[in-house]
Structures are given as C-alpha cells and as structure tokens.
Tab-separated table of C-alpha atoms in Angstrom:
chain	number	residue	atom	x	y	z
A	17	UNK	CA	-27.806	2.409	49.050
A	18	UNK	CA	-30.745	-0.123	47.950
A	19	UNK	CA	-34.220	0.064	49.003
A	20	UNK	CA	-36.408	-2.742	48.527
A	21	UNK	CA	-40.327	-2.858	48.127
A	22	UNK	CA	-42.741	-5.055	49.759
A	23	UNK	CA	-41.617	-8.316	47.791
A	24	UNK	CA	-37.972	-7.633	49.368
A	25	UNK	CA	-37.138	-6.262	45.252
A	26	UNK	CA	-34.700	-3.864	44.991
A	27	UNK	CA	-36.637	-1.022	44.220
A	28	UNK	CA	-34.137	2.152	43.781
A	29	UNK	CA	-30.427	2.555	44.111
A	30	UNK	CA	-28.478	5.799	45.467
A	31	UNK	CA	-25.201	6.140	45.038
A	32	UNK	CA	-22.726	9.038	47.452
A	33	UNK	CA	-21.882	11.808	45.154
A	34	UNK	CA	-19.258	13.515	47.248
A	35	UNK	CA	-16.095	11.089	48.174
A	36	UNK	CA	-14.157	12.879	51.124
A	37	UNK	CA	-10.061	12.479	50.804
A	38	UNK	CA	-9.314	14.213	54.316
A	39	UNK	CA	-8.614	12.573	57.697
A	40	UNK	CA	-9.405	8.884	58.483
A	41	UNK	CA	-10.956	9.385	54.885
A	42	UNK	CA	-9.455	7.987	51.339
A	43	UNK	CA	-12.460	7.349	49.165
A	44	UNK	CA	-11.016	8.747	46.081
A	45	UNK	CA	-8.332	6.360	45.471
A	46	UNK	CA	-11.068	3.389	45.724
A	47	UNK	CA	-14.523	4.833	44.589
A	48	UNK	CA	-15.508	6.742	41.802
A	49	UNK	CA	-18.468	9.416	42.729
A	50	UNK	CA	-22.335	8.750	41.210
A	51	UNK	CA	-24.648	11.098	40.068
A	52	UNK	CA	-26.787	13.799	41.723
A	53	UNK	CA	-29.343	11.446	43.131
A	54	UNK	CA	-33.599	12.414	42.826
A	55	UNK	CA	-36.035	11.913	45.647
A	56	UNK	CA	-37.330	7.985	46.368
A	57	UNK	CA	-40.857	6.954	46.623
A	58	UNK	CA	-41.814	5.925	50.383
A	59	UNK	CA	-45.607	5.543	51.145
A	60	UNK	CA	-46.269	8.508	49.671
A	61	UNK	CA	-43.427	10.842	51.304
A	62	UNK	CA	-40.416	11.686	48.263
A	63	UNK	CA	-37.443	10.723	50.400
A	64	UNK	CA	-34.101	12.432	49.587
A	65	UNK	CA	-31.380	10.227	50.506
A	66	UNK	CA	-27.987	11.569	51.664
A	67	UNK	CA	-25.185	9.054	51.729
A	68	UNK	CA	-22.966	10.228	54.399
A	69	UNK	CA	-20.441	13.362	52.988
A	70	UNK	CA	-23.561	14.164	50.891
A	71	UNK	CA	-25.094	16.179	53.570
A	72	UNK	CA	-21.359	18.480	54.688
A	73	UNK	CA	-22.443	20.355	51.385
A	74	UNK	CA	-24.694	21.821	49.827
A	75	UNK	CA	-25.164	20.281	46.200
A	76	UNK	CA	-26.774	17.334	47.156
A	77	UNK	CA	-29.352	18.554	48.775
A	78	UNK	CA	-30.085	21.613	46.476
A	79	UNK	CA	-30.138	19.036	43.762
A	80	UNK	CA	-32.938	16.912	45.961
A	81	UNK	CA	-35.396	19.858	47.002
A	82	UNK	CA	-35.496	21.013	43.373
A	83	UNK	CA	-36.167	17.666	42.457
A	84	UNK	CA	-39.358	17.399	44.524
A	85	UNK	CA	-37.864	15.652	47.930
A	86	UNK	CA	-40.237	15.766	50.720
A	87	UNK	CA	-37.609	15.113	53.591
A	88	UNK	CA	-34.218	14.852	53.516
A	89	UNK	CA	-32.428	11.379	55.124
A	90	UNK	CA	-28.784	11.393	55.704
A	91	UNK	CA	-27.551	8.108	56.598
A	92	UNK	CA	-23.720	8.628	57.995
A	93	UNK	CA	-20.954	7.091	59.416
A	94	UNK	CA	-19.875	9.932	60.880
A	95	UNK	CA	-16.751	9.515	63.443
A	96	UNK	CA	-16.281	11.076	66.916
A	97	UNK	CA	-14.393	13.764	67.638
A	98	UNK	CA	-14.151	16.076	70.111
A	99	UNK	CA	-17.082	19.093	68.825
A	100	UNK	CA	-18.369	16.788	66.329
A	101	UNK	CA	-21.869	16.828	67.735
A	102	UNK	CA	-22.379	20.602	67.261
A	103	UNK	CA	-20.549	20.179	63.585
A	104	UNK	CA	-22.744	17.830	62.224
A	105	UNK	CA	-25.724	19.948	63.924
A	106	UNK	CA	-24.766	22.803	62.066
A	107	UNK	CA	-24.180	21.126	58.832
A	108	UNK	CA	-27.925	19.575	58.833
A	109	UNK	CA	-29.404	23.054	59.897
A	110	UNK	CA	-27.787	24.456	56.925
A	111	UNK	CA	-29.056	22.355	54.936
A	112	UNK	CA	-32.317	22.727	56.213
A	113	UNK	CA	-32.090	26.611	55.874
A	114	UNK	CA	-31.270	26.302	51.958
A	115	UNK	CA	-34.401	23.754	51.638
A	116	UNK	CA	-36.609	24.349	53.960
A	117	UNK	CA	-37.211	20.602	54.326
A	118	UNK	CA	-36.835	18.507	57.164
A	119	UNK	CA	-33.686	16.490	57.967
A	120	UNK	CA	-33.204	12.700	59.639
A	121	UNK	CA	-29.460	12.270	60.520
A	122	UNK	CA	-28.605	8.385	61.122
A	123	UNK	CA	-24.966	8.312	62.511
A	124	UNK	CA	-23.400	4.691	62.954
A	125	UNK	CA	-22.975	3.650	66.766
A	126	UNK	CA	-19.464	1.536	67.855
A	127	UNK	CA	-15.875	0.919	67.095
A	128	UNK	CA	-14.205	0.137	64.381
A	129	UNK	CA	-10.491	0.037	64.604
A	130	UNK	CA	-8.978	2.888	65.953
A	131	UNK	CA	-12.786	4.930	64.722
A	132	UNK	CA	-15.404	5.089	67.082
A	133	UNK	CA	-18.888	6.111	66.000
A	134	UNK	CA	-21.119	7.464	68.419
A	135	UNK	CA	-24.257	7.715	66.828
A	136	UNK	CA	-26.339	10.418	68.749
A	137	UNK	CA	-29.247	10.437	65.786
A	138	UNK	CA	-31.563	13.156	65.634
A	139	UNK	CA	-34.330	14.931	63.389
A	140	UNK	CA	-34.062	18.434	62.692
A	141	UNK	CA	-37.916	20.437	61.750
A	142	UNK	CA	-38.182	22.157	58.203
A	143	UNK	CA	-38.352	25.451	61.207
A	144	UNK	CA	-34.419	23.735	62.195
A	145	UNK	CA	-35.807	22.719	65.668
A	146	UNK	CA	-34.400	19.558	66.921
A	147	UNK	CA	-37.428	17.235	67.241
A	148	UNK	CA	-35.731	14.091	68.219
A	149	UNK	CA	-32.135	13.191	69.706
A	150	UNK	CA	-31.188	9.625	69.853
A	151	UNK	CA	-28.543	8.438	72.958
A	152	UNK	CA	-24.763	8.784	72.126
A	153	UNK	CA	-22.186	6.002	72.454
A	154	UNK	CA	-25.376	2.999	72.921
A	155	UNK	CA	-27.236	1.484	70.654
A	156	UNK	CA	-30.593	3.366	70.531
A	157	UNK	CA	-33.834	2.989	68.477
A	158	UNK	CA	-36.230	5.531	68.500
A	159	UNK	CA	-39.700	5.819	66.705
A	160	UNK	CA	-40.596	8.717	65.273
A	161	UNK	CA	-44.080	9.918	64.172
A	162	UNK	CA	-44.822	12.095	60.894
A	163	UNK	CA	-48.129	14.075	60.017
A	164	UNK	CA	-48.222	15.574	56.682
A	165	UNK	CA	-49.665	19.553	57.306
A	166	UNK	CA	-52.482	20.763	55.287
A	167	UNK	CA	-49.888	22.756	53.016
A	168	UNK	CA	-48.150	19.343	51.682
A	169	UNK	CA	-45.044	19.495	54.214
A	170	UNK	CA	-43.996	16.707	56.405
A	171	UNK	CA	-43.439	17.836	60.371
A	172	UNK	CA	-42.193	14.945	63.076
A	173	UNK	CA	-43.782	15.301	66.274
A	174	UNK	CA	-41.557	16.199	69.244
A	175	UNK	CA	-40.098	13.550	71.669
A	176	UNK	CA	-38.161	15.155	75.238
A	177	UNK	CA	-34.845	15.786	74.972
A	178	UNK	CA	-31.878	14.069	76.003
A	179	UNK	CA	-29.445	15.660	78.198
A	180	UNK	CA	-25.880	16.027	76.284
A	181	UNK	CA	-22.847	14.563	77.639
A	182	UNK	CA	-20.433	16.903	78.188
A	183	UNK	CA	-16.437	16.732	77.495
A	184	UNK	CA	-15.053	14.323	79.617
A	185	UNK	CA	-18.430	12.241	79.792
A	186	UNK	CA	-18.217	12.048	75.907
A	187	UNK	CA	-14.668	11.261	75.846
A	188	UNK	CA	-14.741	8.838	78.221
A	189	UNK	CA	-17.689	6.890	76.680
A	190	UNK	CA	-15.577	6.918	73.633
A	191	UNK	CA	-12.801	5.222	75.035
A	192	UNK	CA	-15.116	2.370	76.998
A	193	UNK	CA	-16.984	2.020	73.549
A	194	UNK	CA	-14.070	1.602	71.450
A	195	UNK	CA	-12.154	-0.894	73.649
A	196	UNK	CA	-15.149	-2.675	74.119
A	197	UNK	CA	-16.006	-3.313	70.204
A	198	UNK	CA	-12.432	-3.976	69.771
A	199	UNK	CA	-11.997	-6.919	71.963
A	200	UNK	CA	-15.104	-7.966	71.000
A	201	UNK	CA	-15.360	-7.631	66.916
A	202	UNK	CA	-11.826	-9.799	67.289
A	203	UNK	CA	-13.016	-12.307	69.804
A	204	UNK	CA	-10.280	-12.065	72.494
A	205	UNK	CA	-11.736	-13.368	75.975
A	206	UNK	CA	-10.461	-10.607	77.474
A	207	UNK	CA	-7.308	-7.833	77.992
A	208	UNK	CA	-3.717	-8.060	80.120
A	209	UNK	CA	-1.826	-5.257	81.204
A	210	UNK	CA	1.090	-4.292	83.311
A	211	UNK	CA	0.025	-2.350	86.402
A	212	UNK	CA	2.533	-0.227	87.762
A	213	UNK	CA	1.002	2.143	90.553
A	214	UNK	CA	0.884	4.706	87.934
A	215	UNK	CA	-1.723	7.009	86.706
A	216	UNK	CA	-1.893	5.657	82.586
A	217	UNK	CA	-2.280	1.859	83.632
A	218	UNK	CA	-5.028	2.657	86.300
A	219	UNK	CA	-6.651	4.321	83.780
A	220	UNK	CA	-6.678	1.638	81.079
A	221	UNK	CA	-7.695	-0.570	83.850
A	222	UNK	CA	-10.546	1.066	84.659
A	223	UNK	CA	-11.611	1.967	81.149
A	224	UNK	CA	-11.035	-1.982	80.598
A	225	UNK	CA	-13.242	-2.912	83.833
A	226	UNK	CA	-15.770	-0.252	82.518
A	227	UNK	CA	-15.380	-2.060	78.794
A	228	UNK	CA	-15.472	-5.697	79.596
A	229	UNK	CA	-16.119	-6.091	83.547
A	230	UNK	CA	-13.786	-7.523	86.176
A	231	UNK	CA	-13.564	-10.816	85.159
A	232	UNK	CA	-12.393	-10.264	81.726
A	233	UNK	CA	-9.342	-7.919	82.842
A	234	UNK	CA	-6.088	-9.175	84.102
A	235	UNK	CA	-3.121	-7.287	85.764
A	236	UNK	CA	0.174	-8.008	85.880
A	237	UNK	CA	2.297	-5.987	88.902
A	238	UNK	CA	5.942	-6.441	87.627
A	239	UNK	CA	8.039	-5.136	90.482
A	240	UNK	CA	12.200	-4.550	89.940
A	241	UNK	CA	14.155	-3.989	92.897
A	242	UNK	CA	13.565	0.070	92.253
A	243	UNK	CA	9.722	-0.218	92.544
A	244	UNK	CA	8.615	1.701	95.864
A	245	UNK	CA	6.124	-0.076	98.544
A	246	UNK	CA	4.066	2.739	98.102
A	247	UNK	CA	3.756	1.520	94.190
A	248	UNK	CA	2.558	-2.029	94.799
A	249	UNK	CA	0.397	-0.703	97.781
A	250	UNK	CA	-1.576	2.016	95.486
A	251	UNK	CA	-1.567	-1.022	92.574
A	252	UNK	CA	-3.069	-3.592	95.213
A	253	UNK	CA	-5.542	-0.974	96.048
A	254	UNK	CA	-6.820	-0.388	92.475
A	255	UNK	CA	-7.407	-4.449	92.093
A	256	UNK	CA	-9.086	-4.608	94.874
A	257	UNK	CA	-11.196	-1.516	93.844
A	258	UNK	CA	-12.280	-2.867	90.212
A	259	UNK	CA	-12.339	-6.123	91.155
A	260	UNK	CA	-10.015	-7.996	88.612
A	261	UNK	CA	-7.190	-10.476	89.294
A	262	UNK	CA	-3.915	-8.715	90.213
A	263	UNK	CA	-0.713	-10.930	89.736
A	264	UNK	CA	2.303	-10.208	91.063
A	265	UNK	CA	5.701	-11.253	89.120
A	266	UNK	CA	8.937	-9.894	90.225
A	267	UNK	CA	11.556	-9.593	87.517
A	268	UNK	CA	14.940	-8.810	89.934
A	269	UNK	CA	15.952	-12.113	88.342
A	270	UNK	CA	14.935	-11.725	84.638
A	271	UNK	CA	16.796	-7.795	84.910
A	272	UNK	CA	19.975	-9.748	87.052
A	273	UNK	CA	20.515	-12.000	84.220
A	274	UNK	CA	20.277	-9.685	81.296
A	275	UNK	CA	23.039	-7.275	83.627
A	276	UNK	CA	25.002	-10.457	83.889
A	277	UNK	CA	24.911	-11.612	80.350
A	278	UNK	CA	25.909	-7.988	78.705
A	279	UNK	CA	28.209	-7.767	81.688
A	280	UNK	CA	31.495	-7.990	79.382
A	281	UNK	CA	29.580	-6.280	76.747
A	282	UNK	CA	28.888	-3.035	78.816
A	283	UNK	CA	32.592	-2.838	80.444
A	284	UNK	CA	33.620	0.261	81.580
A	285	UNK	CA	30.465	2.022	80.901
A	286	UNK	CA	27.650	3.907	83.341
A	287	UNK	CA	24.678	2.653	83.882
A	288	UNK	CA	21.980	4.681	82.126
A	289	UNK	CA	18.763	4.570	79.918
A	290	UNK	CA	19.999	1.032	78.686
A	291	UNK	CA	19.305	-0.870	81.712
A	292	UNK	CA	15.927	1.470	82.773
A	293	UNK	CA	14.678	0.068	78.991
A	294	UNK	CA	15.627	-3.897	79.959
A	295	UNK	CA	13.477	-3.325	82.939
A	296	UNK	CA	10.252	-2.156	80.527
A	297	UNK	CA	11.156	-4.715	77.540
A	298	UNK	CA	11.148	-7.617	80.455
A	299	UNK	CA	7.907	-6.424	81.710
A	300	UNK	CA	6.648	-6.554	77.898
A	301	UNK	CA	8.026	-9.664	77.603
A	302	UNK	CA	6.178	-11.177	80.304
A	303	UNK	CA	2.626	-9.741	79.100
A	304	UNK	CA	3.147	-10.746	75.601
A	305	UNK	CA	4.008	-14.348	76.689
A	306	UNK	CA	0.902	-14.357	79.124
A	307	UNK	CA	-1.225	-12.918	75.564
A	308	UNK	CA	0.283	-15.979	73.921
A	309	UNK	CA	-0.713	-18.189	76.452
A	310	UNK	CA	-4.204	-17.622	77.230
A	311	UNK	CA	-5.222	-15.348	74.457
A	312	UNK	CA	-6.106	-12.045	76.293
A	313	UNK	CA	-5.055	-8.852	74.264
A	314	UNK	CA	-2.391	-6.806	75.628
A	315	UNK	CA	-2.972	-3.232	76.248
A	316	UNK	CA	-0.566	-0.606	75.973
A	317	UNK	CA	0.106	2.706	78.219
A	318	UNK	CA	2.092	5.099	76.848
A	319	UNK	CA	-0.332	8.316	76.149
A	320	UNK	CA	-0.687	10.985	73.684
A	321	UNK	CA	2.251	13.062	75.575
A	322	UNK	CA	4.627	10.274	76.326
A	323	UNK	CA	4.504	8.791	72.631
A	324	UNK	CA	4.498	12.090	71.146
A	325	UNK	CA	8.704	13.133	72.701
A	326	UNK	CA	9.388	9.642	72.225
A	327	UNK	CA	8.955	8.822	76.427
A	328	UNK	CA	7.818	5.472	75.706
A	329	UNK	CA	9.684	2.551	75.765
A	330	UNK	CA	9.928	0.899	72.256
A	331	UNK	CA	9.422	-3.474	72.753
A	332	UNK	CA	8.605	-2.355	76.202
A	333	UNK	CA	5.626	0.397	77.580
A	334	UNK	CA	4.654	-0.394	73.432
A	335	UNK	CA	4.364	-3.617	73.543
A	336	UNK	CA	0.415	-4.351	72.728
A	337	UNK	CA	-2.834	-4.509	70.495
A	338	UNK	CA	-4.642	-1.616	71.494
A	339	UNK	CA	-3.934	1.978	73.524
A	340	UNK	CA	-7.422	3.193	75.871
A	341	UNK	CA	-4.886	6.388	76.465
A	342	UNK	CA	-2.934	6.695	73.006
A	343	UNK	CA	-4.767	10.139	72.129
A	344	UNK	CA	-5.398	11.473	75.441
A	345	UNK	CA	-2.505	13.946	76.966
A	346	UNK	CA	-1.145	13.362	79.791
A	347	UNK	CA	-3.229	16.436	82.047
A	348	UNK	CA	-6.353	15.071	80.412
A	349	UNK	CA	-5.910	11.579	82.563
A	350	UNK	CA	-5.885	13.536	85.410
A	351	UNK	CA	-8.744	15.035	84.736
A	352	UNK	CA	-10.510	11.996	83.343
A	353	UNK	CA	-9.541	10.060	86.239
A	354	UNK	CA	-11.032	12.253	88.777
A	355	UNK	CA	-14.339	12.258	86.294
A	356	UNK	CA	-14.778	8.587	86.674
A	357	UNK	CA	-13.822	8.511	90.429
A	358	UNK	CA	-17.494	10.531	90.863
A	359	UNK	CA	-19.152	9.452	87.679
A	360	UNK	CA	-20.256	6.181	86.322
A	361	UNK	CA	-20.729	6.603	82.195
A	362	UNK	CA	-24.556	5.075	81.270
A	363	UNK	CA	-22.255	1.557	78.887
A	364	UNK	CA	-20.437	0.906	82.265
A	365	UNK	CA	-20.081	-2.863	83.779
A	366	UNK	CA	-18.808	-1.590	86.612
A	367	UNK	CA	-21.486	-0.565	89.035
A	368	UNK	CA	-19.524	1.614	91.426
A	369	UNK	CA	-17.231	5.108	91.713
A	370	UNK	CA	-14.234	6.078	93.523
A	371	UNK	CA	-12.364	3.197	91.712
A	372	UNK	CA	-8.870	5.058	90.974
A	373	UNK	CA	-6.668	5.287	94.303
A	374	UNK	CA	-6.728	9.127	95.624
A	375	UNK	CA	-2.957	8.336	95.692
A	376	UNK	CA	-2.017	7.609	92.202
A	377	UNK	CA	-4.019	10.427	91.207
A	378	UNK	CA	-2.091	13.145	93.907
C-alpha cells in the first residue's frame, strides 16, 4: 500500500505482514511477507494500516498501538461466505479489545472469478460499538465524521444502522453479484441456457434476469420425444414470467440420427444411460453452437448435489462458462426459489416477484 501527499508523491509504503496459505488463498508460494509496519501520518491522526490478513491476528496490530497508532484501518479483500459477516466482526472487535483503538474495515465489493466480495464496510468505536455499516453486495460510499476527545482519542460519530440481510437474502445477492461481474468483467453481451421445466435452470434463469435483465438472457427449450407437456408448459410459463426470449428446438431428429448411426455399433444391447447422455450432450451441443454464434456465455445447471455423486452429465448438463447453482445443494434451490418468488434482492433488474412457476417448484 502507497499513500501519496498533496503533490500526488508517494509519501509512505506498507507492506502485508501475514500471507494466508488456506482456502482460495496461496500467497506464500508468490509473496514474501514485509515487516511489522508503524503508524502513517494523516492530518494529524497516526493511521495504522492493516493490509487485509493483517487484522485475523493479533501481531499487527499490537505492533501498531505500541507504536503510537491513533486508529487502526484494515483495508481487505475479504471473500463471502456463508457467517463471514459475524467472523470478520469478531476479528476487528478483538482487535479493538487488545488496543483499545478504533477500527475502519474496508472490504472489496464484486466478483472476481468464482470469489465474490461483498463489501459490507463498517467502523467499529475504541468502546467496540459499531458506528457505521456500509451496504453489502452494492457499491456503497459512506462519509464518516471524526472528533478527536479532549483525552487525545479519535471517536467517529454514529450514522443509523443498516438492516442485515439474512441467509438466503445474502446468498442470493451473492449469486446475482457474481454472475453479474462475470459476464461483465469478460464482456459477453449476455448468457444462453437450456431450459428444461426444471427447478436448477429456472433458477439460473432468474438469477440471470436478476444479473443482467431480460433482454440479455436467452433460453433454449430442447424437447426429445420423452419431454412431458407439462415440461414445456411450466418452461413457457417462466419466459413469459422474466421476460426473456424462449426458443424452442426439438432434437427427436439430432437423438434419431445418433440411434441410427451407432445402430450396428450397439447390437444386441439395452437401451440405458448411453442414449439418456446423447439426449443431454445434443442439448449441449446446440447451446455451445448458439455461444459460438452470437457470443452469449453458456450457463451450466448441474448443482452442488448433482455434481457432487457424479449426476451430471459430462459434455452435456456441463457444458458452459459459469454455474449460478454450482455450490448451492439441491434443498437449498428450493428454498431459494421460494425466497425470490416473495422477495426482490435491493441489485435486482427485474422489478417484479412470483417469477418461478408454483409448478416447477411443487
């Protein structure tokens, strides 16, 4: 970390002092750690700087308050994960409790890859009130105001709280946030994806419609002679309900000549899981060609349950850039689904509820 003074001179360097090696993390085999950093100069105020991991312990900041820091600053980019919030809340009132200074956190905000960073900022009181929470999952700024008290300590004046999003609220932001970056930070116009009647794909469509709005999501209903009405009825339905373009491609003849071509091949054998898979690696066919075509990113189905027994159809349901539903079990879409059927999250482009079919859900 630089700072620069008034001339736009670098003025001070930090460097992070703890490298984590767990998780998404593998800083060791890259960086090498720096020093135990001192306090900066800001107007007056002796800023400790935290770089991210520096604050999850407690040498950093031990090191700062006995080197005369006024206030602690821990600038992160901190992932999310399910009871992250509360973990990085108790982290900074720790610190704050071995100090007795007060804390800014500054968490990152949007996705990266398969990472999504959900910001939700805040400022913790040398007392370890929270004076200031900052919006998860958007991009927030928020001014804050500091008086120094008569005994030389710094104390941030209060701003109203901000409700907390709760479980499914949080994950589902998540999910819109990191699609949305996704698509974005790699400049596709938009997403595909196979629509079967089915609770994963109406899902990812509606996280995609949430994402990117209607016009930016495409469908493609790929029915085989085995596909119920009741499937292309519920599918119809969910177009109709988000709004995007639903095609309609039938593959009977695409599956009829693949059975007549290993014909000879497959003599004197059942019919099994062979020709259930041709059906799914046609269908992935199809949406990889229309990908090719006109550029939209293909998304992928199969969830955290299907992938994880191997119920998910290699060149076929896996055929894609990018999962919405690749960490989320299978009873968690339920539950999720019926969420955003009476809830609209706060980053949504879709201005409307009860977008999932009753049906697929039941």
């Amino acid at each position: 970390m630089d700072t620069k003074n008034k001339s736009g001179q670098i003025s001070a360097h930090r460097y992070k002092y703890l490298l984590p090696n767990y998780g998404v993390f593998d800083e060791v085999r890259v960086f090498e750690p720096g020093p135990l950093p001192g306090p900066i100069d800001f107007k007056g105020c002796r800023l400790g700087v935290m770089i991210c991991e520096d604050m999850w312990a407690d040498e950093v900041s031990e090191c700062l308050m006995e080197s005369g820091a006024d206030l602690l600053l821990a600038i992160n980019g901190s992932p999310y994960e399910l009871g992250k919030t509360d973990e990085r809340l108790n982290n900074a009132v720790a610190r704050v409790t071995e100090t007795n200074l007060p804390l800014i956190y500054v968490n990152q905000i949007g996705g990266q890859d398969e990472l999504v960073f959900d910001g939700a900022s805040f400022v913790l009181g040398a007392d370890r009130s929270l004076r200031v929470q900052a919006a998860s999952f958007l991009d927030d700024i928020v001014y804050t105001r500091w008086q120094s008290t008569k005994d030389g300590r710094w104390k941030c004046d209060s701003q109203p709280p901000i409700k907390a999003l709760d479980e499914l609220s949080s994950i589902y932001s998540a999910m819109v946030l990191g699609l949305k970056d996704y698509v974005e930070k790699n400049n596709f116009p938009g997403v595909v994806l196979g629509i079967s009647g089915g609770i994963d794909s109406a899902f990812s469509a509606a996280v995609a419609t949430d994402a990117l709005g209607p016009s930016r999501v495409k469908g493609i209903l790929m029915p085989s002679k085995y596909t119920s009405i009741e499937s292309n009825t519920d599918a119809s339905e969910l177009g109709n309900n988000l709004g995007i373009e639903l095609m309609n491609i039938s593959i009977n003849e695409i599956v009829n000549s693949y059975d007549n071509t290993l014909n000879d091949l497959f003599s004197g054998t059942e019919k099994d899981i062979t020709e259930e898979n041709i059906q799914s690696r046609t269908r992935g066919a199809i949406l990889m060609a229309y990908s090719n075509k006109f550029g939209h990113m293909v998304i992928t189905n199969g969830n955290k349950s299907e992938v994880s027994v191997g119920y998910s159809t290699l060149y076929g349901d896996m055929c894609g850039g990018f999962s919405v539903v690749k960490d989320i079990y299978k009873t968690d879409l339920f539950k999720l689904s019926e969420w955003r059927n009476k809830n609209k999250p706060s980053l949504s482009l879709l201005d409307k509820n009860e977008i999932i079919p009753n049906n697929i859900i039941t």
